[in-house]
Amino acid sequence: EGVERMDLGDDAPRRVTIRYEDVGYLIGGERGDDGGGSMLTIVERRERDGAPVRKCVLGGGPDREAEDGGPTDRPFALPPPARQALMSSILTLLGKKGTLRCVSNSAIYPDDGGGKRSLLVVHHRPLLRMLLRTAPYLDERACDRVPHEGSGQRSVTLKRTVTVIRSLRRFFDQGVQDSISLGGEAPGGAVALSDATARSVWSSVESDVSRTHSNGCFRALIVVYLFHPSRCSASYYLSVLPLWMEAWRQIDRCPEWDHLWLVLFSRARKYLPPGSYDWTGLLRHLLTHCGYWLQIPTGGASSTDRSFPRAVSPAKRTCPARLKAFVGSEGKYEEGMDFVGRLTKMIMFCAGPGKGVAVAAAGGGDGGPASTAAVSEGAAVT
């Protein structure tokens, strides 16, 4: 985490203090069949909801899960080139087809009774402190430090830090418990989610997202984009999606703002059962703004053609340039293609057969069942 040098005088030896943080633990980590043991040392056995949980720390270090951590202005123990090499090794392990995917929240285990499931849990707060130390300007109350390396070196370090955080989202503590992790005690392969990290992340920035009069809303949305886990319970998504929709509508014509909210809704749709949420409000919002997003020309065929009135394009709002590095791709072309791809998927998903009709028929829609069916049918034709 950081190095602190203490000069005790000319005659006294110099002492170097290296601080570190416990970033996670392993649930269900036990010795293998070969008797060789595990790289993780079990330091505590505790109870979670009546189920035994083995808590492991790398190298048998101290248990510091409850520690809030120190200030974010401490220097890193490694120079930027060494940090970049270390993060490259971490990204190799965290790849989608890497060896650690089987112990993530996204792993699927059949309920065949063949052994217990191991789950790697990573705390998001140490990663948030690492990001704030790499880019202090993400916090509007802090200012950047005097750089000791070139802008290119800092940009590479920031991009790899963001990539590591995004790859670790599937390991955040969501309270995943199924029949295998509970030793077969949960019948039928039931999965329980407490949404611990998701609730913590959203509650910490919920008030800032609505501060659209300043750039604090962009900073808060970036934190949600980077640290909010995708796999959440249906009840949690049903409680926050109306709040997300209301926050999204507070800013018009901002490509970065729209892209981040589109990503969050794309994640949520994967974990909601069919017919549980009325998607017609989102569909109406997408169809209203897709002309601006896709830059569909309006008016006459040329500047001299007066056969159709040409309206002046309204002003748009842009995200601060320094904040775009947290969500940007390699180039504008890649960003545009990713946005068009997500927009197309969401429109086709919202306009699918039976999407939102059952909810609107019960009186939950804006215009009743007739208007809901008309919107879905019109979107499908479009």
GROMACS .gro file of C-alpha atoms in nm:
model
  382
    1GLU     CA    1   0.000   0.000   0.000
    2GLY     CA    2   0.262   0.256   0.096
    3VAL     CA    3   0.606   0.319   0.237
    4GLU     CA    4   0.687   0.549   0.525
    5ARG     CA    5   1.051   0.642   0.590
    6MET     CA    6   1.152   0.763   0.932
    7ASP     CA    7   1.485   0.940   0.978
    8LEU     CA    8   1.589   0.897   1.342
    9GLY     CA    9   1.913   1.092   1.316
   10ASP     CA   10   2.268   1.041   1.194
   11ASP     CA   11   2.359   0.777   1.451
   12ALA     CA   12   2.031   0.585   1.451
   13PRO     CA   13   1.947   0.341   1.171
   14ARG     CA   14   1.675   0.431   0.923
   15ARG     CA   15   1.350   0.240   0.953
   16VAL     CA   16   1.107   0.170   0.671
   17THR     CA   17   0.741   0.091   0.746
   18ILE     CA   18   0.529  -0.079   0.480
   19ARG     CA   19   0.151  -0.072   0.533
   20TYR     CA   20  -0.093  -0.309   0.370
   21GLU     CA   21  -0.464  -0.385   0.365
   22ASP     CA   22  -0.659  -0.707   0.377
   23VAL     CA   23  -0.852  -0.692   0.051
   24GLY     CA   24  -1.052  -1.014   0.086
   25TYR     CA   25  -1.087  -1.369   0.203
   26LEU     CA   26  -1.189  -1.713   0.083
   27ILE     CA   27  -1.508  -1.893   0.180
   28GLY     CA   28  -1.487  -2.271   0.189
   29GLY     CA   29  -1.112  -2.285   0.127
   30GLU     CA   30  -0.990  -2.624   0.244
   31ARG     CA   31  -0.690  -2.847   0.182
   32GLY     CA   32  -0.685  -3.041  -0.139
   33ASP     CA   33  -0.708  -3.414  -0.180
   34ASP     CA   34  -0.336  -3.444  -0.242
   35GLY     CA   35  -0.263  -3.321   0.110
   36GLY     CA   36  -0.047  -3.042  -0.020
   37GLY     CA   37  -0.262  -2.779   0.142
   38SER     CA   38  -0.372  -2.439   0.019
   39MET     CA   39  -0.193  -2.110  -0.035
   40LEU     CA   40  -0.451  -1.951   0.195
   41THR     CA   41  -0.427  -1.992   0.571
   42ILE     CA   42  -0.746  -2.021   0.776
   43VAL     CA   43  -0.725  -1.770   1.060
   44GLU     CA   44  -1.084  -1.758   1.183
   45ARG     CA   45  -1.405  -1.955   1.185
   46ARG     CA   46  -1.722  -1.751   1.226
   47GLU     CA   47  -2.095  -1.782   1.166
   48ARG     CA   48  -2.297  -1.612   0.890
   49ASP     CA   49  -2.672  -1.662   0.904
   50GLY     CA   50  -2.625  -1.985   1.094
   51ALA     CA   51  -2.389  -2.129   0.831
   52PRO     CA   52  -2.023  -2.202   0.906
   53VAL     CA   53  -1.782  -1.985   0.710
   54ARG     CA   54  -1.408  -2.030   0.692
   55LYS     CA   55  -1.226  -1.701   0.661
   56CYS     CA   56  -0.883  -1.713   0.504
   57VAL     CA   57  -0.614  -1.450   0.458
   58LEU     CA   58  -0.323  -1.467   0.218
   59GLY     CA   59  -0.014  -1.587   0.399
   60GLY     CA   60  -0.192  -1.607   0.733
   61GLY     CA   61  -0.190  -1.232   0.784
   62PRO     CA   62  -0.397  -1.050   1.045
   63ASP     CA   63  -0.771  -1.009   1.013
   64ARG     CA   64  -0.831  -0.646   0.921
   65GLU     CA   65  -1.168  -0.662   0.753
   66ALA     CA   66  -1.329  -0.412   0.990
   67GLU     CA   67  -1.050  -0.157   0.955
   68ASP     CA   68  -1.158   0.151   0.764
   69GLY     CA   69  -0.813   0.215   0.621
   70GLY     CA   70  -0.585   0.514   0.631
   71PRO     CA   71  -0.581   0.839   0.435
   72THR     CA   72  -0.570   0.841   0.058
   73ASP     CA   73  -0.261   1.063   0.032
   74ARG     CA   74  -0.006   0.795   0.120
   75PRO     CA   75   0.247   0.714  -0.153
   76PHE     CA   76   0.250   0.374  -0.317
   77ALA     CA   77   0.521   0.129  -0.222
   78LEU     CA   78   0.599   0.050  -0.588
   79PRO     CA   79   0.687   0.293  -0.867
   80PRO     CA   80   0.443   0.324  -1.159
   81PRO     CA   81   0.625   0.078  -1.392
   82ALA     CA   82   0.624  -0.191  -1.122
   83ARG     CA   83   0.258  -0.124  -1.045
   84GLN     CA   84   0.170  -0.158  -1.411
   85ALA     CA   85   0.350  -0.492  -1.435
   86LEU     CA   86   0.176  -0.616  -1.120
   87MET     CA   87  -0.167  -0.511  -1.247
   88SER     CA   88  -0.098  -0.683  -1.580
   89SER     CA   89  -0.036  -1.008  -1.389
   90ILE     CA   90  -0.358  -0.957  -1.194
   91LEU     CA   91  -0.556  -0.900  -1.514
   92THR     CA   92  -0.416  -1.223  -1.655
   93LEU     CA   93  -0.555  -1.412  -1.355
   94LEU     CA   94  -0.887  -1.227  -1.365
   95GLY     CA   95  -0.956  -1.294  -1.731
   96LYS     CA   96  -1.297  -1.423  -1.831
   97LYS     CA   97  -1.145  -1.763  -1.899
   98GLY     CA   98  -0.895  -1.742  -1.617
   99THR     CA   99  -0.847  -1.979  -1.328
  100LEU     CA  100  -1.024  -1.753  -1.074
  101ARG     CA  101  -1.358  -1.737  -1.252
  102CYS     CA  102  -1.472  -2.059  -1.084
  103VAL     CA  103  -1.460  -1.887  -0.742
  104SER     CA  104  -1.646  -1.572  -0.847
  105ASN     CA  105  -2.008  -1.469  -0.804
  106SER     CA  106  -2.077  -1.540  -1.171
  107ALA     CA  107  -1.976  -1.907  -1.151
  108ILE     CA  108  -2.254  -2.163  -1.193
  109TYR     CA  109  -2.241  -2.479  -0.983
  110PRO     CA  110  -2.490  -2.762  -1.040
  111ASP     CA  111  -2.655  -2.903  -0.730
  112ASP     CA  112  -2.516  -3.253  -0.763
  113GLY     CA  113  -2.377  -3.282  -0.412
  114GLY     CA  114  -2.024  -3.327  -0.541
  115GLY     CA  115  -1.817  -3.119  -0.301
  116LYS     CA  116  -1.839  -2.774  -0.153
  117ARG     CA  117  -1.808  -2.449  -0.341
  118SER     CA  118  -1.522  -2.207  -0.282
  119LEU     CA  119  -1.589  -1.837  -0.316
  120LEU     CA  120  -1.329  -1.560  -0.328
  121VAL     CA  121  -1.460  -1.241  -0.164
  122VAL     CA  122  -1.293  -0.905  -0.231
  123HIS     CA  123  -1.372  -0.587  -0.037
  124HIS     CA  124  -1.450  -0.287  -0.255
  125ARG     CA  125  -1.338  -0.017  -0.010
  126PRO     CA  126  -0.961  -0.087  -0.039
  127LEU     CA  127  -0.998  -0.071  -0.418
  128LEU     CA  128  -1.185   0.259  -0.390
  129ARG     CA  129  -0.905   0.401  -0.176
  130MET     CA  130  -0.652   0.276  -0.431
  131LEU     CA  131  -0.842   0.452  -0.709
  132LEU     CA  132  -0.862   0.777  -0.510
  133ARG     CA  133  -0.488   0.761  -0.446
  134THR     CA  134  -0.423   0.704  -0.817
  135ALA     CA  135  -0.661   0.982  -0.927
  136PRO     CA  136  -0.746   1.210  -0.629
  137TYR     CA  137  -0.951   1.443  -0.852
  138LEU     CA  138  -1.229   1.182  -0.860
  139ASP     CA  139  -1.324   1.332  -0.523
  140GLU     CA  140  -1.439   1.689  -0.585
  141ARG     CA  141  -1.316   1.791  -0.239
  142ALA     CA  142  -0.957   1.684  -0.315
  143CYS     CA  143  -0.698   1.811  -0.559
  144ASP     CA  144  -0.438   1.627  -0.759
  145ARG     CA  145  -0.083   1.594  -0.634
  146VAL     CA  146   0.226   1.722  -0.811
  147PRO     CA  147   0.304   1.456  -1.076
  148HIS     CA  148   0.639   1.280  -1.066
  149GLU     CA  149   0.597   1.100  -1.398
  150GLY     CA  150   0.482   1.184  -1.748
  151SER     CA  151   0.120   1.218  -1.853
  152GLY     CA  152   0.145   0.903  -2.065
  153GLN     CA  153   0.271   0.699  -1.771
  154ARG     CA  154  -0.009   0.829  -1.549
  155SER     CA  155  -0.270   0.753  -1.814
  156VAL     CA  156  -0.155   0.392  -1.851
  157THR     CA  157  -0.154   0.343  -1.474
  158LEU     CA  158  -0.506   0.484  -1.441
  159LYS     CA  159  -0.645   0.271  -1.724
  160ARG     CA  160  -0.502  -0.048  -1.578
  161THR     CA  161  -0.629   0.041  -1.232
  162VAL     CA  162  -0.979   0.093  -1.370
  163THR     CA  163  -0.959  -0.235  -1.563
  164VAL     CA  164  -0.854  -0.424  -1.250
  165ILE     CA  165  -1.148  -0.279  -1.054
  166ARG     CA  166  -1.395  -0.368  -1.328
  167SER     CA  167  -1.257  -0.723  -1.341
  168LEU     CA  168  -1.290  -0.760  -0.964
  169ARG     CA  169  -1.660  -0.665  -0.955
  170ARG     CA  170  -1.759  -1.030  -0.982
  171PHE     CA  171  -1.568  -1.103  -0.660
  172PHE     CA  172  -1.731  -0.835  -0.442
  173ASP     CA  173  -1.917  -0.951  -0.133
  174GLN     CA  174  -2.280  -1.000  -0.235
  175GLY     CA  175  -2.358  -1.264   0.027
  176VAL     CA  176  -2.382  -1.544  -0.228
  177GLN     CA  177  -2.488  -1.867  -0.057
  178ASP     CA  178  -2.615  -2.176  -0.232
  179SER     CA  179  -2.654  -2.540  -0.143
  180ILE     CA  180  -2.292  -2.618  -0.227
  181SER     CA  181  -2.136  -2.334  -0.030
  182LEU     CA  182  -2.362  -2.426   0.263
  183GLY     CA  183  -2.259  -2.788   0.250
  184GLY     CA  184  -2.586  -2.912   0.100
  185GLU     CA  185  -2.801  -2.754   0.369
  186ALA     CA  186  -3.003  -2.539   0.125
  187PRO     CA  187  -3.251  -2.764  -0.058
  188GLY     CA  188  -3.312  -2.735  -0.428
  189GLY     CA  189  -2.998  -2.536  -0.503
  190ALA     CA  190  -3.150  -2.213  -0.373
  191VAL     CA  191  -2.928  -1.905  -0.395
  192ALA     CA  192  -2.945  -1.626  -0.137
  193LEU     CA  193  -2.810  -1.276  -0.204
  194SER     CA  194  -2.776  -1.008   0.061
  195ASP     CA  195  -2.653  -0.743  -0.190
  196ALA     CA  196  -2.408  -0.610   0.069
  197THR     CA  197  -2.169  -0.436  -0.173
  198ALA     CA  198  -2.443  -0.311  -0.404
  199ARG     CA  199  -2.637  -0.149  -0.121
  200SER     CA  200  -2.320   0.003   0.024
  201VAL     CA  201  -2.212   0.153  -0.308
  202TRP     CA  202  -2.553   0.294  -0.400
  203SER     CA  203  -2.625   0.437  -0.055
  204SER     CA  204  -2.290   0.617  -0.052
  205VAL     CA  205  -2.358   0.808  -0.377
  206GLU     CA  206  -2.739   0.821  -0.397
  207SER     CA  207  -2.759   1.183  -0.284
  208ASP     CA  208  -2.474   1.292  -0.514
  209VAL     CA  209  -2.629   1.143  -0.829
  210SER     CA  210  -2.913   1.397  -0.811
  211ARG     CA  211  -2.672   1.694  -0.784
  212THR     CA  212  -2.695   1.768  -1.152
  213HIS     CA  213  -2.604   2.135  -1.099
  214SER     CA  214  -2.239   2.032  -1.047
  215ASN     CA  215  -1.999   1.767  -1.172
  216GLY     CA  216  -2.056   1.567  -0.855
  217CYS     CA  217  -2.327   1.370  -1.035
  218PHE     CA  218  -2.073   1.244  -1.290
  219ARG     CA  219  -1.830   1.141  -1.017
  220ALA     CA  220  -2.103   0.955  -0.828
  221LEU     CA  221  -2.222   0.774  -1.140
  222ILE     CA  222  -1.866   0.669  -1.224
  223VAL     CA  223  -1.834   0.511  -0.878
  224VAL     CA  224  -2.156   0.315  -0.936
  225TYR     CA  225  -2.037   0.212  -1.282
  226LEU     CA  226  -1.703   0.081  -1.151
  227PHE     CA  227  -1.799  -0.074  -0.817
  228HIS     CA  228  -2.164  -0.181  -0.841
  229PRO     CA  229  -2.182  -0.561  -0.886
  230SER     CA  230  -2.389  -0.697  -1.171
  231ARG     CA  231  -2.532  -0.997  -0.992
  232CYS     CA  232  -2.791  -0.869  -0.747
  233SER     CA  233  -3.120  -1.001  -0.621
  234ALA     CA  234  -3.440  -0.924  -0.810
  235SER     CA  235  -3.587  -0.744  -0.510
  236TYR     CA  236  -3.290  -0.508  -0.497
  237TYR     CA  237  -3.310  -0.422  -0.866
  238LEU     CA  238  -3.684  -0.367  -0.843
  239SER     CA  239  -3.627  -0.115  -0.563
  240VAL     CA  240  -3.348   0.085  -0.733
  241LEU     CA  241  -3.453   0.082  -1.100
  242PRO     CA  242  -3.721   0.353  -1.051
  243LEU     CA  243  -3.460   0.568  -0.875
  244TRP     CA  244  -3.213   0.510  -1.157
  245MET     CA  245  -3.472   0.602  -1.418
  246GLU     CA  246  -3.556   0.924  -1.237
  247ALA     CA  247  -3.187   1.017  -1.204
  248TRP     CA  248  -3.121   0.940  -1.571
  249ARG     CA  249  -3.392   1.182  -1.686
  250GLN     CA  250  -3.245   1.475  -1.494
  251ILE     CA  251  -2.982   1.543  -1.764
  252ASP     CA  252  -3.065   1.555  -2.135
  253ARG     CA  253  -2.826   1.529  -2.428
  254CYS     CA  254  -2.514   1.412  -2.248
  255PRO     CA  255  -2.358   1.110  -2.427
  256GLU     CA  256  -2.138   1.005  -2.135
  257TRP     CA  257  -2.425   1.028  -1.886
  258ASP     CA  258  -2.655   0.828  -2.113
  259HIS     CA  259  -2.393   0.564  -2.182
  260LEU     CA  260  -2.327   0.489  -1.814
  261TRP     CA  261  -2.697   0.458  -1.733
  262LEU     CA  262  -2.746   0.236  -2.036
  263VAL     CA  263  -2.472   0.006  -1.906
  264LEU     CA  264  -2.634  -0.015  -1.563
  265PHE     CA  265  -2.976  -0.102  -1.708
  266SER     CA  266  -2.812  -0.359  -1.936
  267ARG     CA  267  -2.665  -0.530  -1.630
  268ALA     CA  268  -2.994  -0.524  -1.441
  269ARG     CA  269  -3.203  -0.685  -1.716
  270LYS     CA  270  -2.997  -1.006  -1.694
  271TYR     CA  271  -3.100  -1.076  -1.334
  272LEU     CA  272  -3.470  -0.985  -1.342
  273PRO     CA  273  -3.729  -1.256  -1.410
  274PRO     CA  274  -3.961  -1.198  -1.708
  275GLY     CA  275  -4.264  -0.984  -1.631
  276SER     CA  276  -4.132  -0.856  -1.298
  277TYR     CA  277  -4.060  -0.501  -1.416
  278ASP     CA  278  -4.240  -0.264  -1.653
  279TRP     CA  279  -3.985  -0.173  -1.920
  280THR     CA  280  -4.216   0.055  -2.120
  281GLY     CA  281  -4.088   0.367  -1.941
  282LEU     CA  282  -3.731   0.284  -2.042
  283LEU     CA  283  -3.844   0.199  -2.396
  284ARG     CA  284  -4.017   0.536  -2.429
  285HIS     CA  285  -3.702   0.712  -2.307
  286LEU     CA  286  -3.480   0.523  -2.554
  287LEU     CA  287  -3.707   0.588  -2.852
  288THR     CA  288  -3.733   0.957  -2.761
  289HIS     CA  289  -3.357   1.013  -2.758
  290CYS     CA  290  -3.233   0.762  -3.015
  291GLY     CA  291  -3.259   1.027  -3.288
  292TYR     CA  292  -3.002   1.240  -3.108
  293TRP     CA  293  -2.782   0.946  -3.007
  294LEU     CA  294  -2.768   0.803  -3.360
  295GLN     CA  295  -2.737   1.151  -3.516
  296ILE     CA  296  -3.030   1.099  -3.750
  297PRO     CA  297  -3.053   1.408  -3.975
  298THR     CA  298  -3.374   1.609  -3.976
  299GLY     CA  299  -3.494   1.875  -4.215
  300GLY     CA  300  -3.429   1.912  -4.588
  301ALA     CA  301  -3.181   1.712  -4.792
  302SER     CA  302  -2.941   2.007  -4.811
  303SER     CA  303  -2.888   2.345  -4.654
  304THR     CA  304  -3.076   2.512  -4.940
  305ASP     CA  305  -3.374   2.274  -4.930
  306ARG     CA  306  -3.668   2.448  -4.759
  307SER     CA  307  -3.926   2.173  -4.815
  308PHE     CA  308  -3.900   2.069  -4.451
  309PRO     CA  309  -3.822   2.301  -4.159
  310ARG     CA  310  -3.478   2.259  -4.007
  311ALA     CA  311  -3.472   2.309  -3.632
  312VAL     CA  312  -3.168   2.436  -3.449
  313SER     CA  313  -2.997   2.163  -3.247
  314PRO     CA  314  -3.033   2.227  -2.874
  315ALA     CA  315  -2.726   2.257  -2.659
  316LYS     CA  316  -2.581   1.949  -2.496
  317ARG     CA  317  -2.392   1.889  -2.175
  318THR     CA  318  -2.055   1.715  -2.169
  319CYS     CA  319  -1.874   1.524  -1.901
  320PRO     CA  320  -1.546   1.677  -1.773
  321ALA     CA  321  -1.252   1.560  -1.983
  322ARG     CA  322  -1.057   1.426  -1.685
  323LEU     CA  323  -1.346   1.205  -1.582
  324LYS     CA  324  -1.384   1.045  -1.924
  325ALA     CA  325  -1.068   0.841  -1.862
  326PHE     CA  326  -1.257   0.628  -1.609
  327VAL     CA  327  -1.511   0.502  -1.863
  328GLY     CA  328  -1.360   0.566  -2.207
  329SER     CA  329  -1.255   0.305  -2.458
  330GLU     CA  330  -0.954   0.308  -2.683
  331GLY     CA  331  -1.111   0.548  -2.932
  332LYS     CA  332  -1.428   0.730  -3.032
  333TYR     CA  333  -1.513   0.462  -3.287
  334GLU     CA  334  -1.507   0.185  -3.022
  335GLU     CA  335  -1.713   0.399  -2.784
  336GLY     CA  336  -1.972   0.468  -3.053
  337MET     CA  337  -2.004   0.106  -3.159
  338ASP     CA  338  -2.039  -0.008  -2.798
  339PHE     CA  339  -2.312   0.249  -2.738
  340VAL     CA  340  -2.504   0.153  -3.054
  341GLY     CA  341  -2.478  -0.215  -2.966
  342ARG     CA  342  -2.614  -0.164  -2.613
  343LEU     CA  343  -2.889   0.066  -2.738
  344THR     CA  344  -3.002  -0.189  -2.997
  345LYS     CA  345  -3.011  -0.471  -2.743
  346MET     CA  346  -3.209  -0.268  -2.490
  347ILE     CA  347  -3.466  -0.154  -2.749
  348MET     CA  348  -3.516  -0.510  -2.873
  349PHE     CA  349  -3.538  -0.637  -2.516
  350CYS     CA  350  -3.791  -0.374  -2.405
  351ALA     CA  351  -3.997  -0.419  -2.720
  352GLY     CA  352  -4.004  -0.798  -2.692
  353PRO     CA  353  -4.329  -0.994  -2.667
  354GLY     CA  354  -4.508  -0.938  -2.336
  355LYS     CA  355  -4.251  -0.697  -2.193
  356GLY     CA  356  -4.428  -0.478  -1.939
  357VAL     CA  357  -4.782  -0.561  -2.061
  358ALA     CA  358  -4.873  -0.759  -1.751
  359VAL     CA  359  -4.760  -0.481  -1.519
  360ALA     CA  360  -4.942  -0.212  -1.715
  361ALA     CA  361  -5.262  -0.415  -1.727
  362ALA     CA  362  -5.267  -0.412  -1.348
  363GLY     CA  363  -5.263  -0.033  -1.349
  364GLY     CA  364  -4.888   0.021  -1.314
  365GLY     CA  365  -4.832   0.178  -1.658
  366ASP     CA  366  -4.862   0.542  -1.755
  367GLY     CA  367  -5.123   0.495  -2.022
  368GLY     CA  368  -5.296   0.168  -1.935
  369PRO     CA  369  -5.280  -0.162  -2.121
  370ALA     CA  370  -5.385  -0.018  -2.455
  371SER     CA  371  -5.111   0.244  -2.463
  372THR     CA  372  -4.852  -0.009  -2.346
  373ALA     CA  373  -4.938  -0.252  -2.622
  374ALA     CA  374  -4.930   0.030  -2.875
  375VAL     CA  375  -4.583   0.138  -2.764
  376SER     CA  376  -4.445  -0.215  -2.779
  377GLU     CA  377  -4.600  -0.279  -3.119
  378GLY     CA  378  -4.475   0.047  -3.262
  379ALA     CA  379  -4.125  -0.014  -3.131
  380ALA     CA  380  -4.121  -0.360  -3.282
  381VAL     CA  381  -4.219  -0.221  -3.622
  382THR     CA  382  -3.953   0.050  -3.593
   0.00000   0.00000   0.00000
